[in-house]
Tab-separated table of C-alpha atoms and ligand atoms in Angstrom:
chain	number	residue	atom	x	y	z
G	726	UNK	CA	93.493	-241.756	22.920
G	727	UNK	CA	90.569	-240.781	25.076
G	728	UNK	CA	89.175	-243.263	27.756
G	729	UNK	CA	85.653	-242.512	29.078
G	730	UNK	CA	86.069	-243.392	32.846
G	731	UNK	CA	82.790	-244.348	34.100
G	732	UNK	CA	83.128	-247.328	36.592
G	733	UNK	CA	79.298	-247.581	37.482
G	734	UNK	CA	79.005	-248.189	33.582
G	735	UNK	CA	82.006	-250.202	32.761
G	736	UNK	CA	83.349	-251.892	36.246
G	737	UNK	CA	81.982	-255.058	36.492
G	738	UNK	CA	82.425	-258.915	35.876
G	739	UNK	CA	81.577	-260.763	32.826
G	740	UNK	CA	82.335	-259.791	29.068
G	741	UNK	CA	82.147	-256.341	28.038
G	742	UNK	CA	78.706	-256.840	25.931
G	743	UNK	CA	76.879	-259.589	28.191
G	744	UNK	CA	76.675	-260.367	32.147
G	745	UNK	CA	77.565	-263.862	33.766
G	746	UNK	CA	74.329	-265.263	32.652
G	747	UNK	CA	75.249	-264.663	28.687
G	748	UNK	CA	72.479	-261.822	28.486
G	749	UNK	CA	72.878	-258.072	27.387
G	750	UNK	CA	73.884	-255.845	30.259
G	751	UNK	CA	70.049	-254.716	31.353
G	752	UNK	CA	71.324	-251.024	30.805
G	753	UNK	CA	73.621	-251.492	27.603
G	754	UNK	CA	71.767	-248.697	26.435
G	755	UNK	CA	73.231	-246.474	28.821
G	756	UNK	CA	76.739	-247.960	28.644
G	757	UNK	CA	76.936	-247.434	24.990
G	758	UNK	CA	74.447	-244.296	24.819
G	759	UNK	CA	77.273	-242.838	26.793
G	760	UNK	CA	80.055	-243.296	24.925
G	761	UNK	CA	78.285	-242.240	21.903
G	762	UNK	CA	77.349	-238.642	23.975
G	763	UNK	CA	81.104	-238.580	24.942
G	764	UNK	CA	82.217	-239.324	21.798
G	765	UNK	CA	79.678	-236.650	20.013
G	766	UNK	CA	80.689	-233.938	22.195
G	767	UNK	CA	84.326	-234.317	21.542
G	768	UNK	CA	83.673	-234.378	17.895
G	769	UNK	CA	81.731	-230.876	17.953
G	770	UNK	CA	83.269	-229.235	20.730
G	771	UNK	CA	87.269	-230.740	20.489
G	772	UNK	CA	89.319	-231.019	23.019
G	773	UNK	CA	92.670	-229.709	23.821
G	774	UNK	CA	91.888	-227.231	20.872
G	775	UNK	CA	91.749	-229.901	18.449
G	776	UNK	CA	88.740	-230.832	16.737
G	777	UNK	CA	88.505	-234.494	14.223
G	778	UNK	CA	87.733	-234.000	10.922
G	779	UNK	CA	85.833	-237.281	10.520
G	780	UNK	CA	84.383	-239.877	13.091
G	781	UNK	CA	84.501	-243.521	12.366
G	782	UNK	CA	81.419	-245.255	14.222
G	783	UNK	CA	82.034	-248.828	14.503
G	784	UNK	CA	78.869	-250.901	15.177
G	785	UNK	CA	75.324	-250.527	17.127
G	786	UNK	CA	77.691	-249.704	20.176
G	787	UNK	CA	78.550	-246.545	18.152
G	788	UNK	CA	75.720	-245.931	15.990
G	789	UNK	CA	74.153	-242.830	17.948
G	790	UNK	CA	77.242	-240.503	17.392
G	791	UNK	CA	76.139	-239.521	13.951
G	792	UNK	CA	73.078	-238.482	15.161
G	793	UNK	CA	74.190	-237.051	18.519
G	794	UNK	CA	76.419	-234.862	15.861
G	795	UNK	CA	73.857	-233.779	13.982
G	796	UNK	CA	71.466	-233.024	16.808
G	797	UNK	CA	74.545	-230.534	17.971
G	798	UNK	CA	74.003	-228.609	14.745
G	799	UNK	CA	77.184	-227.702	14.662
G	800	UNK	CA	78.569	-224.903	12.078
G	801	UNK	CA	81.626	-227.187	10.617
G	802	UNK	CA	80.487	-231.053	11.848
G	803	UNK	CA	83.107	-233.461	11.392
G	804	UNK	CA	81.790	-235.931	8.664
G	805	UNK	CA	80.873	-239.562	10.020
G	806	UNK	CA	81.336	-243.090	8.581
G	807	UNK	CA	79.919	-246.681	10.315
G	808	UNK	CA	80.799	-249.438	9.625
G	809	UNK	CA	79.110	-252.484	10.482
G	810	UNK	CA	80.841	-255.732	11.667
G	811	UNK	CA	78.091	-258.020	12.170
G	812	UNK	CA	74.224	-256.491	10.993
G	813	UNK	CA	72.760	-259.362	13.457
G	814	UNK	CA	73.542	-257.257	16.514
G	815	UNK	CA	71.336	-253.881	15.818
G	816	UNK	CA	71.367	-252.208	19.565
G	817	UNK	CA	67.201	-252.183	19.776
G	818	UNK	CA	65.959	-250.471	22.568
G	819	UNK	CA	62.466	-249.133	23.397
G	820	UNK	CA	61.164	-246.327	21.674
G	821	UNK	CA	61.194	-244.406	25.090
G	822	UNK	CA	65.233	-244.559	25.139
G	823	UNK	CA	64.887	-241.533	22.796
G	824	UNK	CA	63.962	-239.132	25.467
G	825	UNK	CA	67.018	-240.328	27.686
G	826	UNK	CA	69.126	-239.141	24.805
G	827	UNK	CA	67.227	-236.176	23.830
G	828	UNK	CA	66.180	-237.197	20.584
G	829	UNK	CA	63.581	-235.410	19.029
G	830	UNK	CA	60.922	-236.630	17.139
G	831	UNK	CA	61.564	-235.602	13.345
G	832	UNK	CA	64.782	-238.134	13.955
G	833	UNK	CA	62.540	-240.977	15.335
G	834	UNK	CA	61.006	-241.591	11.850
G	835	UNK	CA	60.955	-244.678	9.683
G	836	UNK	CA	63.663	-242.470	7.525
G	837	UNK	CA	65.197	-241.637	10.938
G	838	UNK	CA	66.198	-243.788	13.971
G	839	UNK	CA	63.113	-245.595	14.429
G	840	UNK	CA	62.633	-249.535	13.560
G	841	UNK	CA	58.984	-250.536	13.918
G	842	UNK	CA	58.328	-248.332	16.684
G	843	UNK	CA	62.269	-249.239	18.755
G	844	UNK	CA	65.145	-247.076	18.454
G	845	UNK	CA	67.631	-248.785	17.039
G	846	UNK	CA	71.242	-247.473	17.521
G	847	UNK	CA	72.563	-249.098	14.359
G	848	UNK	CA	70.194	-247.824	11.994
G	849	UNK	CA	70.886	-244.294	13.294
G	850	UNK	CA	74.426	-244.632	12.343
G	851	UNK	CA	73.412	-246.012	9.003
G	852	UNK	CA	71.215	-243.187	8.343
G	853	UNK	CA	72.925	-240.347	9.637
G	854	UNK	CA	76.364	-241.017	8.848
G	855	UNK	CA	78.037	-240.033	5.699
G	856	UNK	CA	79.395	-242.945	4.461
G	857	UNK	CA	78.963	-246.501	5.259
G	858	UNK	CA	81.041	-249.456	4.985
G	859	UNK	CA	81.078	-253.060	5.844
G	860	UNK	CA	84.177	-255.283	6.339
G	861	UNK	CA	84.378	-257.048	3.354
G	862	UNK	CA	82.416	-256.487	-0.729
G	863	UNK	CA	80.651	-259.710	-0.547
G	864	UNK	CA	78.982	-259.130	2.796
G	865	UNK	CA	78.526	-255.493	1.294
G	866	UNK	CA	76.489	-257.028	-1.518
G	867	UNK	CA	74.948	-260.130	0.526
G	868	UNK	CA	73.703	-257.008	3.054
G	869	UNK	CA	71.637	-255.565	0.081
G	870	UNK	CA	69.189	-258.912	0.069
G	871	UNK	CA	66.619	-259.755	2.609
G	872	UNK	CA	68.737	-262.861	3.251
G	873	UNK	CA	71.107	-261.244	4.977
G	874	UNK	CA	70.074	-257.657	5.307
G	875	UNK	CA	68.282	-258.502	8.747
G	876	UNK	CA	65.426	-255.707	8.073
G	877	UNK	CA	67.733	-253.295	7.415
G	878	UNK	CA	68.600	-253.934	3.491
G	879	UNK	CA	66.026	-251.421	2.391
G	880	UNK	CA	68.052	-248.734	4.484
G	881	UNK	CA	71.374	-250.158	2.741
G	882	UNK	CA	69.621	-250.181	-0.735
G	883	UNK	CA	68.418	-246.107	-0.259
G	884	UNK	CA	72.348	-245.102	0.785
G	885	UNK	CA	73.556	-246.269	-2.757
G	886	UNK	CA	77.377	-245.259	-3.619
G	887	UNK	CA	77.879	-244.455	-0.060
G	888	UNK	CA	78.134	-247.969	1.072
G	889	UNK	CA	80.483	-250.264	0.253
G	890	UNK	CA	82.976	-253.163	1.857
G	891	UNK	CA	86.455	-253.078	2.317
G	892	UNK	CA	88.034	-256.554	3.784
G	893	UNK	CA	89.972	-256.841	7.240
G	894	UNK	CA	93.405	-257.254	7.646
G	895	UNK	CA	95.095	-258.414	10.987
G	896	UNK	CA	98.011	-258.011	12.824
G	897	UNK	CA	100.930	-259.679	11.030
G	898	UNK	CA	103.420	-258.531	14.243
G	899	UNK	CA	100.796	-260.542	16.668
G	900	UNK	CA	100.142	-263.163	14.067
G	901	UNK	CA	103.318	-264.375	13.059
G	902	UNK	CA	104.519	-268.238	12.804
G	903	UNK	CA	108.087	-267.221	12.453
G	904	UNK	CA	107.855	-265.531	15.982
G	905	UNK	CA	104.684	-266.657	18.000
G	906	UNK	CA	105.732	-267.241	21.649
G	907	UNK	CA	102.590	-269.464	21.683
G	908	UNK	CA	103.808	-272.000	19.430
G	909	UNK	CA	105.788	-275.375	20.358
G	910	UNK	CA	108.463	-274.072	18.059
G	911	UNK	CA	108.323	-271.284	15.235
G	912	UNK	CA	108.352	-271.616	11.299
G	913	UNK	CA	108.294	-270.225	7.813
G	914	UNK	CA	107.924	-270.893	4.551
G	915	UNK	CA	111.543	-272.429	4.760
G	916	UNK	CA	110.998	-274.589	7.570
G	917	UNK	CA	107.322	-275.776	7.122
G	918	UNK	CA	108.169	-279.221	8.349
G	919	UNK	CA	108.142	-277.920	12.196
G	920	UNK	CA	104.782	-277.235	12.033
G	921	UNK	CA	104.389	-280.926	12.699
G	922	UNK	CA	105.759	-280.460	16.219
G	923	UNK	CA	102.844	-277.854	16.767
G	924	UNK	CA	100.648	-280.207	15.472
G	925	UNK	CA	102.140	-282.708	18.468
G	926	UNK	CA	101.704	-280.140	21.115
G	927	UNK	CA	97.632	-279.821	20.043
G	928	UNK	CA	97.670	-283.682	19.955
G	929	UNK	CA	98.930	-283.925	23.641
G	930	UNK	CA	96.400	-281.061	24.857
G	931	UNK	CA	93.330	-282.428	23.056
G	932	UNK	CA	94.171	-285.872	23.810
G	933	UNK	CA	94.325	-287.099	20.259
G	934	UNK	CA	96.476	-290.211	18.802
G	935	UNK	CA	99.888	-288.625	17.323
G	936	UNK	CA	99.970	-291.297	14.712
G	937	UNK	CA	97.091	-290.291	12.923
G	938	UNK	CA	97.923	-289.966	9.023
G	939	UNK	CA	94.877	-287.709	8.118
G	940	UNK	CA	94.350	-284.057	8.411
G	941	UNK	CA	94.099	-282.331	11.613
G	942	UNK	CA	91.260	-279.749	11.355
G	943	UNK	CA	90.653	-277.142	13.890
G	944	UNK	CA	87.906	-274.953	14.846
G	945	UNK	CA	88.313	-271.674	17.092
G	946	UNK	CA	84.988	-269.862	17.365
G	947	UNK	CA	82.092	-268.468	19.120
G	948	UNK	CA	79.496	-271.759	19.022
G	949	UNK	CA	76.763	-270.045	17.272
G	950	UNK	CA	74.105	-270.679	15.139
G	951	UNK	CA	75.401	-268.045	12.603
G	952	UNK	CA	78.916	-270.381	12.521
G	953	UNK	CA	77.594	-273.487	11.156
G	954	UNK	CA	78.784	-275.994	13.710
G	955	UNK	CA	75.695	-277.764	14.042
G	956	UNK	CA	76.406	-278.863	10.533
G	957	UNK	CA	80.051	-279.614	11.402
G	958	UNK	CA	78.629	-281.789	14.372
G	959	UNK	CA	76.438	-283.620	11.906
G	960	UNK	CA	79.077	-285.189	9.812
G	961	UNK	CA	82.093	-285.566	12.373
G	962	UNK	CA	81.206	-289.336	11.993
G	963	UNK	CA	82.453	-288.762	8.331
G	964	UNK	CA	85.684	-286.810	8.971
G	965	UNK	CA	86.624	-289.330	11.188
G	966	UNK	CA	85.608	-292.057	9.050
G	967	UNK	CA	88.299	-290.331	6.640
G	968	UNK	CA	90.764	-290.809	9.101
G	969	UNK	CA	90.819	-286.939	9.809
G	970	UNK	CA	91.021	-285.426	13.401
G	971	UNK	CA	89.261	-282.428	14.910
G	972	UNK	CA	90.508	-280.084	17.707
G	973	UNK	CA	87.892	-277.700	18.713
G	974	UNK	CA	88.289	-274.435	21.038
G	975	UNK	CA	84.875	-272.307	21.309
G	976	UNK	CA	82.248	-271.533	23.630
G	977	UNK	CA	78.559	-270.149	23.249
G	978	UNK	CA	75.451	-272.110	22.968
G	979	UNK	CA	74.651	-274.462	25.375
G	980	UNK	CA	73.656	-277.390	23.425
G	981	UNK	CA	76.430	-277.087	20.733
G	982	UNK	CA	79.267	-277.264	23.824
G	983	UNK	CA	77.249	-280.462	25.006
G	984	UNK	CA	77.132	-281.595	21.543
G	985	UNK	CA	80.878	-281.155	21.087
G	986	UNK	CA	81.793	-282.632	24.315
G	987	UNK	CA	79.748	-285.681	23.646
G	988	UNK	CA	81.484	-286.152	20.401
G	989	UNK	CA	84.869	-285.883	22.301
G	990	UNK	CA	83.904	-288.727	24.554
G	991	UNK	CA	82.420	-291.026	21.374
G	992	UNK	CA	85.212	-290.294	19.588
G	993	UNK	CA	88.303	-290.314	21.854
G	994	UNK	CA	91.780	-289.947	20.269
G	995	UNK	CA	90.271	-288.033	17.065
G	996	UNK	CA	88.138	-285.159	18.694
G	997	UNK	CA	89.259	-283.342	20.983
G	998	UNK	CA	87.345	-280.067	22.800
G	999	UNK	CA	88.124	-277.559	24.862
G	1000	UNK	CA	84.946	-275.285	25.861
G	1001	UNK	CA	85.987	-271.814	27.001
G	1002	UNK	CA	88.015	-269.015	25.290
G	1003	UNK	CA	91.644	-268.794	25.449
G	1004	UNK	CA	93.582	-266.752	23.136
G	1005	UNK	CA	97.095	-268.482	23.848
G	1006	UNK	CA	95.689	-271.926	22.853
G	1007	UNK	CA	94.327	-270.228	19.870
G	1008	UNK	CA	97.412	-269.384	18.116
G	1009	UNK	CA	99.005	-273.107	19.328
G	1010	UNK	CA	95.755	-274.336	16.912
G	1011	UNK	CA	96.563	-272.172	14.091
G	1012	UNK	CA	100.121	-273.196	14.487
G	1013	UNK	CA	99.714	-276.909	14.645
G	1014	UNK	CA	96.475	-277.765	12.573
G	1015	UNK	CA	96.532	-278.413	8.806
G	1016	UNK	CA	93.259	-276.947	7.835
G	1017	UNK	CA	90.557	-274.717	9.651
G	1018	UNK	CA	87.181	-275.130	9.539
G	1019	UNK	CA	84.884	-272.286	9.017
G	1020	UNK	CA	81.057	-273.333	7.754
G	1021	UNK	CA	79.552	-270.066	8.808
G	1022	UNK	CA	75.987	-269.702	7.404
G	1023	UNK	CA	77.142	-265.368	7.032
G	1024	UNK	CA	80.328	-263.930	8.029
G	1025	UNK	CA	81.156	-260.409	7.460
G	1026	UNK	CA	85.134	-260.911	7.249
G	1027	UNK	CA	86.105	-263.641	9.720
G	1028	UNK	CA	89.288	-263.430	11.229
G	1029	UNK	CA	90.254	-267.229	11.908
G	1030	UNK	CA	90.493	-268.206	8.353
G	1031	UNK	CA	92.979	-264.732	7.728
G	1032	UNK	CA	95.210	-266.476	10.444
G	1033	UNK	CA	94.866	-269.891	9.120
G	1034	UNK	CA	96.205	-268.559	5.720
G	1035	UNK	CA	99.526	-266.201	7.637
G	1036	UNK	CA	100.130	-269.752	9.340
G	1037	UNK	CA	99.457	-272.216	6.543
G	1038	UNK	CA	96.964	-274.007	8.186
G	1039	UNK	CA	94.379	-273.900	5.201
G	1040	UNK	CA	91.094	-272.458	5.503
G	1041	UNK	CA	88.117	-274.514	4.620
G	1042	UNK	CA	85.208	-272.151	4.138
G	1043	UNK	CA	81.392	-271.643	3.678
G	1044	UNK	CA	81.072	-269.322	0.226
G	1045	UNK	CA	80.432	-266.242	1.890
G	1046	UNK	CA	80.766	-262.751	3.080
G	1047	UNK	CA	84.575	-262.326	3.568
G	1048	UNK	CA	85.303	-266.163	3.722
G	1049	UNK	CA	84.402	-266.014	-0.223
G	1050	UNK	CA	86.600	-262.729	-0.704
G	1051	UNK	CA	89.320	-263.864	1.224
G	1052	UNK	CA	90.341	-267.742	0.321
G	1053	UNK	CA	90.771	-268.958	-3.342
G	1054	UNK	CA	89.404	-272.240	-3.984
G	1055	UNK	CA	91.722	-274.884	-4.940
G	1056	UNK	CA	90.911	-276.731	-8.266
G	1057	UNK	CA	92.628	-277.517	-11.336
G	1058	UNK	CA	93.015	-274.452	-12.647
G	1059	UNK	CA	94.042	-272.225	-9.396
G	1060	UNK	CA	96.362	-275.162	-8.203
G	1061	UNK	CA	98.374	-274.760	-11.677
G	1062	UNK	CA	98.557	-271.267	-11.321
G	1063	UNK	CA	99.907	-271.308	-7.685
G	1064	UNK	CA	96.730	-269.283	-6.768
G	1065	UNK	CA	95.103	-271.953	-4.341
G	1066	UNK	CA	94.735	-271.058	-1.375
G	1067	UNK	CA	91.896	-273.052	0.670
G	1068	UNK	CA	88.525	-274.635	0.012
G	1069	UNK	CA	85.195	-273.158	-0.519
G	1070	UNK	CA	81.759	-274.781	-0.263
G	1071	UNK	CA	78.094	-273.793	-0.851
G	1072	UNK	CA	75.259	-273.933	-0.349
G	1073	UNK	CA	75.802	-274.035	3.740
G	1074	UNK	CA	74.683	-277.590	4.527
G	1075	UNK	CA	75.899	-280.882	6.228
G	1076	UNK	CA	76.242	-282.162	2.588
G	1077	UNK	CA	78.708	-279.696	1.206
G	1078	UNK	CA	80.635	-279.366	4.367
G	1079	UNK	CA	80.980	-283.256	3.998
G	1080	UNK	CA	82.234	-283.030	0.567
G	1081	UNK	CA	84.554	-280.141	1.504
G	1082	UNK	CA	85.952	-282.211	4.020
G	1083	UNK	CA	86.228	-285.137	1.841
G	1084	UNK	CA	87.972	-282.876	-0.937
G	1085	UNK	CA	90.330	-281.877	1.661
G	1086	UNK	CA	91.248	-284.919	2.831
G	1087	UNK	CA	92.026	-285.738	-0.751
G	1088	UNK	CA	94.335	-282.591	-1.328
G	1089	UNK	CA	96.171	-283.612	1.928
G	1090	UNK	CA	97.078	-287.130	0.355
G	1091	UNK	CA	98.964	-285.493	-2.103
G	1092	UNK	CA	101.729	-283.773	-0.291
G	1093	UNK	CA	103.006	-281.761	-3.152
G	1094	UNK	CA	99.785	-280.244	-3.820
G	1095	UNK	CA	98.772	-279.794	-0.085
G	1096	UNK	CA	102.241	-277.981	0.208
G	1097	UNK	CA	101.785	-275.568	-2.557
G	1098	UNK	CA	98.615	-274.739	-1.290
G	1099	UNK	CA	100.250	-273.992	2.004
G	1100	UNK	CA	102.987	-271.691	0.496
G	1101	UNK	CA	100.133	-269.587	-1.559
G	1102	UNK	CA	98.452	-269.435	1.895
G	1103	UNK	CA	101.529	-268.063	3.795
G	1104	UNK	CA	101.902	-265.494	0.805
G	1105	UNK	CA	98.943	-264.132	0.257
G	1106	UNK	CA	98.691	-260.647	1.881
G	1107	UNK	CA	96.330	-260.503	4.916
G	1108	UNK	CA	97.597	-257.502	6.745
G	1109	UNK	CA	96.471	-253.872	6.095
G	1110	UNK	CA	98.571	-253.176	3.123
G	1111	UNK	CA	95.309	-253.043	0.909
G	1112	UNK	CA	92.697	-252.054	2.923
G	1113	UNK	CA	94.233	-249.074	4.973
G	1114	UNK	CA	94.620	-247.011	1.726
G	1115	UNK	CA	91.031	-247.935	0.947
G	1116	UNK	CA	89.852	-246.149	4.002
G	1117	UNK	CA	92.487	-243.489	3.573
G	1118	UNK	CA	90.726	-243.154	0.089
G	1119	UNK	CA	87.375	-243.199	1.618
G	1120	UNK	CA	88.146	-240.490	4.161
G	1121	UNK	CA	89.666	-238.257	1.544
G	1122	UNK	CA	86.702	-238.286	-0.634
G	1123	UNK	CA	84.659	-237.062	2.534
G	1124	UNK	CA	86.864	-234.308	3.177
G	1125	UNK	CA	87.568	-232.859	-0.380
L	2242	ADP	P1	83.488	-263.134	15.212
L	2242	ADP	O1	83.668	-261.952	15.242
L	2242	ADP	O2	82.010	-263.404	14.669
L	2242	ADP	O3	83.533	-264.062	16.328
L	2242	ADP	P2	85.830	-263.602	14.109
L	2242	ADP	O4	86.245	-265.009	12.828
L	2242	ADP	O5	85.479	-262.207	13.045
L	2242	ADP	O6	84.155	-263.771	14.243
L	2242	ADP	O7	86.531	-263.205	15.120
L	2242	ADP	C1	86.740	-264.109	16.076
L	2242	ADP	C2	87.879	-263.870	16.806
L	2242	ADP	O8	87.815	-264.329	17.947
L	2242	ADP	C3	89.109	-264.280	16.527
L	2242	ADP	O9	90.265	-263.500	16.614
L	2242	ADP	C4	89.692	-265.752	17.162
L	2242	ADP	O10	90.702	-266.607	17.147
L	2242	ADP	C5	88.803	-265.481	18.221
L	2242	ADP	N1	87.995	-266.472	19.296
L	2242	ADP	C6	86.859	-267.202	18.922
L	2242	ADP	N2	86.350	-267.791	19.626
L	2242	ADP	C7	87.494	-268.044	20.708
L	2242	ADP	C8	88.098	-269.129	21.647
L	2242	ADP	N3	87.093	-269.995	22.214
L	2242	ADP	N4	89.191	-268.856	22.183
L	2242	ADP	C9	90.435	-267.794	21.456
L	2242	ADP	N5	89.775	-267.325	21.026
L	2242	ADP	C10	88.637	-267.107	20.177
């Protein structure tokens, strides 16, 4: 592993993308541009007599790399893959920044790294990468449409077969209900009853009534428009009315934070909210909740539903992107075939979400069916066993 040691760019408080006011760092073009310059230099010149065959650039932060490699005009340059994890983040900067990176005008065109007069780091990666991937097949299809492509759909359409989707996996060691140290009690398929003890721990932490008979839903999420959590706020009275509870861990939009804190006051004992980012707590929430809600308007892959599957915490998800690809909706056929792993809904509206929550509660009230869905979920493959060979195949195509 190589690290770029540049404290003047990276050694600061706050988050790697945002300053303490939640704004993009004013010099993000330099912070991530420097990373691209260093990566391109190593890629073209090699280091310690080793040269990479393939450079894999992730998101806009690494997007300039394929262009910088092209600009180096090397004899046998490495091949490049660009992966889009979320097209909402494009790394758009004033056109003059092109001179900071000595990008010649021939690459700063509408067929190149220029985006309506600005410099787009992500577009540079999409145009100059040899292959492009995103993190699920459904999101790949969605990105070709104006509704999801956020202005880059034409660029992706032009790449044809070079653009595909490979679903993400999760770390099966870090996320394992039978060994997870953050759980109150560990459990596996044979000791599902112990999940209850984790639910009790969540109830204590979030101030929820322990005797409740309905399911405990959880949310672990950034609180943003993308995640559709404004819709959940709208249908919370129905969720509580149906005898269910909600524990939410998240941070982001101030109005959503305020909305959820207010909901916790309006439904004491039924709705519990913690504003913040707490990885340890997120494990306990996966371990002790009955279901996890992911009502995203778009979701490139999504990780929380994958953790939910692994922990037998049934994902209730919008039918979009990676959520559509990784959750199998419970209906008569899928339940009979022992395939059902969760609940999907569309369109992404408050009404459809309300119906999905009611469906979940109805299934929860049938312990035999609910337990079979938990079993299917926990056995559904969510590691890298499927996806790693797909990346390998992609790399091999590039090298052949
Ligand atoms: P996105 O990358 O769009 O935020 P994902 O579902 O792909 O959504 O990944 C989010 C990751 O961040 C998951 O691992 C989730 O558990 C974690 N996460 C999100 N919000 C919180 C939080 N408030 N506390 C702890 N972990 C969180």
